Amino acid sequence: MYFIELKQQNKQEGINKMQQKVNSSELMGFEENGIGHCIRMSREARGYSQLDICDGICSIATLSLIEDGKEKADYWTLEALLDRMRVNKTEYDFFLDDDTFALYKLREAIKLNIKKKECEEAEKNLAVYQEKYGEGNLHRQFLFLQEAYLERTKPESDKDKKKELFQKAIAVTAPNYKEIFEKKGALSNLELECIAEIIHCTESPEERELECEALYKYFQWNGERDRFFPPAYRIAMQYYAETLYENGKFEDCIRICNEVLEELYGTSKVENRAQIFLLRAKSREGKGIENEEEKKLCLRDYMTAYTVISIYDGKEEAKDLKEYIVEKYGWHYIV
């Protein structure tokens, strides 16, 4: 058995900690109290019904048994339930048996492959995952989602294929997501990210803008309700800003970028900061730079985007942006 304390930066420390706890009463206390009680308290505190959080994940009867501590849920079901309620799973300690931990490690390896754009290795690991675990609904959803992310990383991404994969991913847990979305029902971060990606594949920029605006309003409502924005908000609003820029609505693009950056300042995650700064700089140029102060603001955004890209993606990836800043603004202090 393995202990996953996701609050820790170093997962190995968590594993070592589990090995010390496994025969102690502390482990028994966890089992007796159960995460089910925490799920019920979180659900009731947020005003969700059982159907709100379990629809597409498990039956109401199963959720009732989990909440009563009469049935244990696997890690993936718990993860999906917590995500639907906007509860950060890093608030909890999880105890995983050998098989579940092996699957957890395989999932992490696939995510890392895709992040590093190791396409062949990712495809191999996805094939292993499909063969060993591809039957369960939440496992199928993971496969669809990672295949979609993998397609997104490719230089010549197939937009239709990517859209189809994201549609398949959300259909596993929320086949009626459009109806839920329109009624402002409960959608998980994963489901909201799928919606953002599906909208991003819309060909017409005018139609895409309308769909992005509807998603923006959902997030604003959701933010007022839950007092925070889920991670999907950041990528969805990047796509919204890109669409506004494409449609020549530079002031609106700057406004959305400002809102995303304000939200990002509350997290240590780098995520898409560089893309947001870059969009804001391009929009400042698009609307016209009329004085020295506006020029400084634009240059600062470009410099910030360049710094983030060069640190996290490498100098080579930032090369074209560096050349543009030097040529356009005469900035000669990049080394």
Coordinates of C-alpha atoms in Angstrom, one line a residue:
M1 CA 0.0 0.0 0.0
Y2 CA 1.2 3.5 -0.8
F3 CA 0.4 6.9 0.8
I4 CA -0.1 9.8 -1.6
E5 CA -0.1 13.1 0.2
L6 CA -0.6 15.4 -2.7
K7 CA 0.0 18.5 -0.6
Q8 CA 3.7 17.7 -0.7
Q9 CA 5.9 18.8 -3.6
N10 CA 7.9 15.7 -3.2
K11 CA 5.7 12.6 -3.7
Q12 CA 8.4 10.3 -2.6
E13 CA 8.3 11.8 0.9
G14 CA 4.6 11.0 0.9
I15 CA 5.3 7.4 0.0
N16 CA 7.9 7.1 2.8
K17 CA 5.5 8.6 5.2
M18 CA 2.9 6.0 4.3
Q19 CA 5.3 3.2 4.9
Q20 CA 5.6 4.5 8.5
K21 CA 1.9 4.8 8.9
V22 CA 0.6 1.7 7.3
N23 CA 0.5 -0.4 10.5
S24 CA -0.6 2.4 12.8
S25 CA -3.9 3.4 14.2
E26 CA -3.7 6.6 12.1
L27 CA -4.5 4.5 9.0
M28 CA -7.4 2.8 10.8
G29 CA -8.7 6.2 11.8
F30 CA -8.8 7.3 8.1
E31 CA -10.7 4.2 7.1
E32 CA -13.2 4.5 10.0
N33 CA -13.9 8.2 9.4
G34 CA -13.6 7.9 5.6
I35 CA -13.5 10.5 2.9
G36 CA -17.3 9.9 2.4
H37 CA -18.1 12.0 5.4
C38 CA -16.0 14.9 4.0
I39 CA -17.7 14.6 0.6
R40 CA -21.1 14.9 2.2
M41 CA -20.0 17.9 4.3
S42 CA -18.5 19.6 1.3
R43 CA -21.5 18.9 -0.9
E44 CA -24.0 20.2 1.6
A45 CA -21.9 23.3 2.4
R46 CA -21.8 24.1 -1.3
G47 CA -25.5 23.5 -1.8
Y48 CA -25.2 20.6 -4.3
S49 CA -27.6 17.7 -4.5
Q50 CA -26.3 14.2 -4.7
L51 CA -27.4 14.1 -8.4
D52 CA -25.4 17.3 -9.1
I53 CA -22.1 15.7 -8.2
C54 CA -22.5 12.1 -9.1
D55 CA -24.4 12.2 -12.4
G56 CA -22.3 10.4 -15.0
I57 CA -19.8 9.3 -12.4
C58 CA -21.7 6.9 -10.2
S59 CA -25.3 6.2 -9.1
I60 CA -27.0 8.2 -6.3
A61 CA -27.3 4.9 -4.4
T62 CA -23.5 4.4 -4.7
L63 CA -22.8 7.9 -3.6
S64 CA -25.1 7.5 -0.6
L65 CA -23.2 4.4 0.5
I66 CA -19.8 6.2 0.0
E67 CA -21.0 9.2 2.1
D68 CA -22.3 6.8 4.8
G69 CA -19.0 5.0 4.9
K70 CA -20.6 1.8 3.8
E71 CA -18.8 1.5 0.5
K72 CA -15.2 2.4 -0.5
A73 CA -14.8 4.3 -3.7
D74 CA -11.7 3.9 -5.9
Y75 CA -9.3 6.8 -6.2
W76 CA -10.5 7.8 -9.7
T77 CA -14.2 8.0 -8.6
L78 CA -13.2 10.2 -5.6
E79 CA -11.1 12.4 -7.8
A80 CA -14.1 12.9 -10.2
L81 CA -16.5 13.6 -7.3
L82 CA -14.2 16.2 -5.7
D83 CA -13.6 17.8 -9.1
R84 CA -17.3 18.2 -9.7
M85 CA -17.7 19.9 -6.4
R86 CA -14.7 22.2 -7.0
V87 CA -12.9 20.7 -4.0
N88 CA -9.1 20.6 -4.3
K89 CA -8.0 17.0 -3.9
T90 CA -4.7 18.2 -2.5
E91 CA -6.6 18.9 0.7
Y92 CA -6.8 15.1 1.3
D93 CA -4.4 12.3 2.0
F94 CA -5.0 9.1 -0.1
F95 CA -4.0 5.6 0.5
L96 CA -3.4 3.6 -2.6
D97 CA -2.8 -0.2 -3.0
D98 CA -0.1 -1.5 -5.3
D99 CA -2.3 -1.7 -8.4
T100 CA -3.8 1.7 -8.0
F101 CA -0.4 3.3 -7.3
A102 CA 1.0 1.6 -10.5
L103 CA -1.9 3.1 -12.4
Y104 CA -1.3 6.5 -10.8
K105 CA 2.3 6.4 -11.9
L106 CA 1.4 5.5 -15.4
R107 CA -1.1 8.4 -15.6
E108 CA 1.6 10.8 -14.4
A109 CA 4.1 9.4 -16.9
I110 CA 1.6 10.0 -19.8
K111 CA 1.0 13.5 -18.6
L112 CA 4.7 14.2 -18.4
N113 CA 5.3 12.7 -21.9
I114 CA 2.7 15.0 -23.4
K115 CA 4.0 18.1 -21.5
K116 CA 7.5 17.4 -22.9
K117 CA 6.0 16.7 -26.3
E118 CA 7.4 13.1 -26.3
C119 CA 4.7 11.9 -28.7
E120 CA 6.0 8.4 -29.4
E121 CA 6.6 7.7 -25.7
A122 CA 3.1 9.1 -24.9
E123 CA 1.5 6.9 -27.5
K124 CA 3.3 3.8 -26.2
N125 CA 2.1 4.5 -22.6
L126 CA -1.4 5.2 -23.8
A127 CA -1.4 1.9 -25.6
V128 CA -0.4 0.2 -22.3
Y129 CA -3.1 2.1 -20.4
Q130 CA -5.7 1.1 -23.0
E131 CA -4.7 -2.6 -22.8
K132 CA -4.7 -2.8 -19.0
Y133 CA -7.3 -0.3 -17.8
G134 CA -9.4 0.8 -20.8
E135 CA -12.7 -0.7 -19.8
G136 CA -13.9 1.6 -17.0
N137 CA -15.7 4.9 -17.8
L138 CA -13.3 7.2 -16.0
H139 CA -10.4 5.3 -17.6
R140 CA -11.9 5.8 -21.0
Q141 CA -12.3 9.5 -20.2
F142 CA -8.7 9.8 -19.2
L143 CA -7.7 8.1 -22.5
F144 CA -9.8 10.4 -24.6
L145 CA -8.5 13.5 -22.8
Q146 CA -4.8 12.6 -23.0
E147 CA -5.2 11.7 -26.7
A148 CA -6.8 15.1 -27.2
Y149 CA -3.9 16.8 -25.4
L150 CA -1.4 14.9 -27.4
E151 CA -3.1 15.9 -30.7
R152 CA -3.1 19.5 -29.4
T153 CA 0.7 19.4 -29.0
K154 CA 1.4 18.4 -32.6
P155 CA 2.6 21.2 -35.0
E156 CA 0.0 20.2 -37.5
S157 CA -2.8 19.5 -35.2
D158 CA -6.0 18.0 -36.7
K159 CA -8.7 20.3 -35.3
D160 CA -11.6 18.0 -36.2
K161 CA -9.9 15.0 -34.5
K162 CA -9.0 17.1 -31.4
K163 CA -12.6 18.4 -31.2
E164 CA -14.0 14.8 -31.5
L165 CA -11.7 13.6 -28.7
F166 CA -12.7 16.3 -26.3
Q167 CA -16.4 15.6 -27.1
K168 CA -15.8 11.9 -26.4
A169 CA -14.1 12.8 -23.1
I170 CA -16.9 15.0 -21.8
A171 CA -19.6 12.7 -23.0
V172 CA -18.4 10.0 -20.6
T173 CA -19.5 12.0 -17.5
A174 CA -21.7 14.7 -19.0
P175 CA -23.3 13.7 -22.3
N176 CA -25.9 16.5 -21.7
Y177 CA -23.3 19.1 -20.9
K178 CA -24.9 21.7 -23.1
E179 CA -28.1 21.5 -21.1
I180 CA -26.2 21.6 -17.8
F181 CA -24.2 24.5 -19.0
E182 CA -27.3 26.5 -20.0
K183 CA -28.9 25.8 -16.7
K184 CA -25.7 26.7 -14.8
G185 CA -25.5 23.3 -13.3
A186 CA -22.4 21.6 -11.7
L187 CA -19.6 20.9 -14.1
S188 CA -16.1 19.7 -13.1
N189 CA -12.9 21.5 -14.0
L190 CA -12.2 18.7 -16.5
E191 CA -15.6 19.1 -18.1
L192 CA -15.3 22.8 -18.3
E193 CA -11.8 22.4 -20.0
C194 CA -13.4 20.1 -22.5
I195 CA -16.1 22.7 -23.3
A196 CA -13.4 25.4 -23.7
E197 CA -11.4 23.2 -26.1
I198 CA -14.5 22.3 -28.1
I199 CA -15.4 26.0 -28.5
H200 CA -11.9 26.8 -29.5
C201 CA -12.3 24.4 -32.5
T202 CA -15.2 26.5 -33.8
E203 CA -14.2 27.8 -37.3
S204 CA -16.2 31.0 -37.4
P205 CA -14.5 33.6 -35.1
E206 CA -17.8 35.5 -34.7
E207 CA -19.6 32.3 -33.6
R208 CA -16.6 31.4 -31.4
E209 CA -16.8 34.8 -29.7
L210 CA -20.4 34.3 -28.8
E211 CA -19.7 30.8 -27.4
C212 CA -16.7 32.1 -25.4
E213 CA -18.8 35.0 -24.0
A214 CA -21.4 32.5 -22.7
L215 CA -18.6 30.5 -21.1
Y216 CA -17.2 33.7 -19.6
K217 CA -20.6 34.4 -18.0
Y218 CA -20.7 30.9 -16.6
F219 CA -17.3 31.4 -15.0
Q220 CA -18.3 34.7 -13.6
W221 CA -21.5 33.2 -12.1
N222 CA -19.5 30.2 -10.8
G223 CA -16.8 32.5 -9.4
E224 CA -19.3 34.4 -7.4
R225 CA -20.9 31.1 -6.2
D226 CA -17.7 29.3 -5.2
R227 CA -15.5 32.4 -4.6
F228 CA -12.7 31.1 -6.9
F229 CA -12.1 30.2 -10.5
P230 CA -11.2 26.6 -11.4
P231 CA -8.0 26.1 -13.5
A232 CA -10.1 25.7 -16.7
Y233 CA -11.0 29.4 -16.4
R234 CA -7.4 30.4 -17.4
I235 CA -7.2 28.4 -20.6
A236 CA -10.8 29.2 -21.5
M237 CA -10.2 33.0 -21.1
Q238 CA -7.0 32.8 -23.1
Y239 CA -9.1 31.4 -26.0
Y240 CA -11.6 34.1 -25.4
A241 CA -8.9 36.8 -25.5
E242 CA -7.4 35.2 -28.7
T243 CA -10.8 35.4 -30.4
L244 CA -11.4 39.0 -29.4
Y245 CA -8.0 39.9 -30.8
E246 CA -8.8 38.0 -34.0
N247 CA -12.0 40.0 -34.3
G248 CA -10.2 43.3 -33.7
K249 CA -11.8 43.9 -30.3
F250 CA -8.5 45.0 -28.7
E251 CA -9.9 46.9 -25.7
D252 CA -12.1 43.8 -24.8
C253 CA -9.1 41.6 -25.2
I254 CA -7.0 43.7 -22.8
R255 CA -9.9 43.6 -20.3
I256 CA -10.0 39.8 -20.3
C257 CA -6.2 39.6 -20.1
N258 CA -6.3 41.9 -17.1
E259 CA -8.9 39.7 -15.4
V260 CA -7.0 36.5 -16.0
L261 CA -3.7 37.9 -14.8
E262 CA -5.4 39.2 -11.6
E263 CA -6.6 35.7 -11.0
L264 CA -3.2 34.2 -11.9
Y265 CA -1.5 36.4 -9.3
G266 CA -3.3 34.4 -6.7
T267 CA -1.5 31.2 -7.7
S268 CA 2.1 30.2 -8.0
K269 CA 1.4 28.3 -11.2
V270 CA 3.0 29.6 -14.4
E271 CA 0.5 28.0 -16.7
N272 CA -0.4 30.4 -19.5
R273 CA 1.0 33.6 -18.1
A274 CA 3.3 34.2 -21.1
Q275 CA 0.5 33.8 -23.6
I276 CA -1.7 36.2 -21.7
F277 CA 1.0 38.9 -21.5
L278 CA 1.7 38.4 -25.2
L279 CA -1.9 38.8 -26.1
R280 CA -2.2 41.9 -24.0
A281 CA 0.9 43.4 -25.7
K282 CA -0.4 42.6 -29.2
S283 CA -3.7 44.2 -28.3
R284 CA -2.1 47.3 -27.0
E285 CA -0.3 47.6 -30.4
G286 CA -3.6 46.7 -32.3
K287 CA -5.5 49.6 -30.8
G288 CA -2.6 52.0 -31.4
I289 CA 0.1 53.2 -29.2
E290 CA -0.4 57.0 -28.8
N291 CA 2.2 58.0 -26.2
E292 CA 5.4 57.0 -24.4
E293 CA 3.5 55.6 -21.4
E294 CA 1.5 53.2 -23.6
K295 CA 4.7 52.2 -25.4
K296 CA 6.3 51.3 -22.0
L297 CA 3.3 49.2 -21.0
C298 CA 3.4 47.3 -24.3
L299 CA 7.2 46.8 -24.0
R300 CA 6.8 45.6 -20.4
D301 CA 4.2 43.0 -21.5
Y302 CA 6.5 41.7 -24.3
M303 CA 9.5 41.6 -21.9
T304 CA 7.5 39.6 -19.3
A305 CA 6.2 37.1 -22.0
Y306 CA 9.8 36.7 -23.3
T307 CA 11.2 36.1 -19.8
V308 CA 8.6 33.5 -18.9
I309 CA 9.0 31.7 -22.3
S310 CA 12.8 31.7 -22.1
I311 CA 12.9 30.4 -18.6
Y312 CA 10.3 27.6 -18.9
D313 CA 10.4 26.8 -22.6
G314 CA 14.0 27.7 -23.5
K315 CA 15.8 30.5 -25.2
E316 CA 15.3 28.9 -28.7
E317 CA 11.5 29.0 -28.3
A318 CA 11.8 32.7 -27.4
K319 CA 14.1 33.6 -30.2
D320 CA 11.6 35.1 -32.6
L321 CA 9.9 37.1 -29.9
K322 CA 13.3 38.5 -28.8
E323 CA 14.1 39.6 -32.3
Y324 CA 10.7 41.3 -32.6
I325 CA 11.2 43.3 -29.4
V326 CA 14.7 44.4 -30.3
E327 CA 13.6 45.5 -33.8
K328 CA 10.3 47.1 -32.8
Y329 CA 11.3 48.7 -29.5
G330 CA 15.1 48.9 -29.7
W331 CA 15.4 46.8 -26.6
H332 CA 19.1 45.7 -26.5
Y333 CA 19.4 44.4 -23.0
I334 CA 18.4 40.8 -23.6
V335 CA 21.3 38.4 -23.1

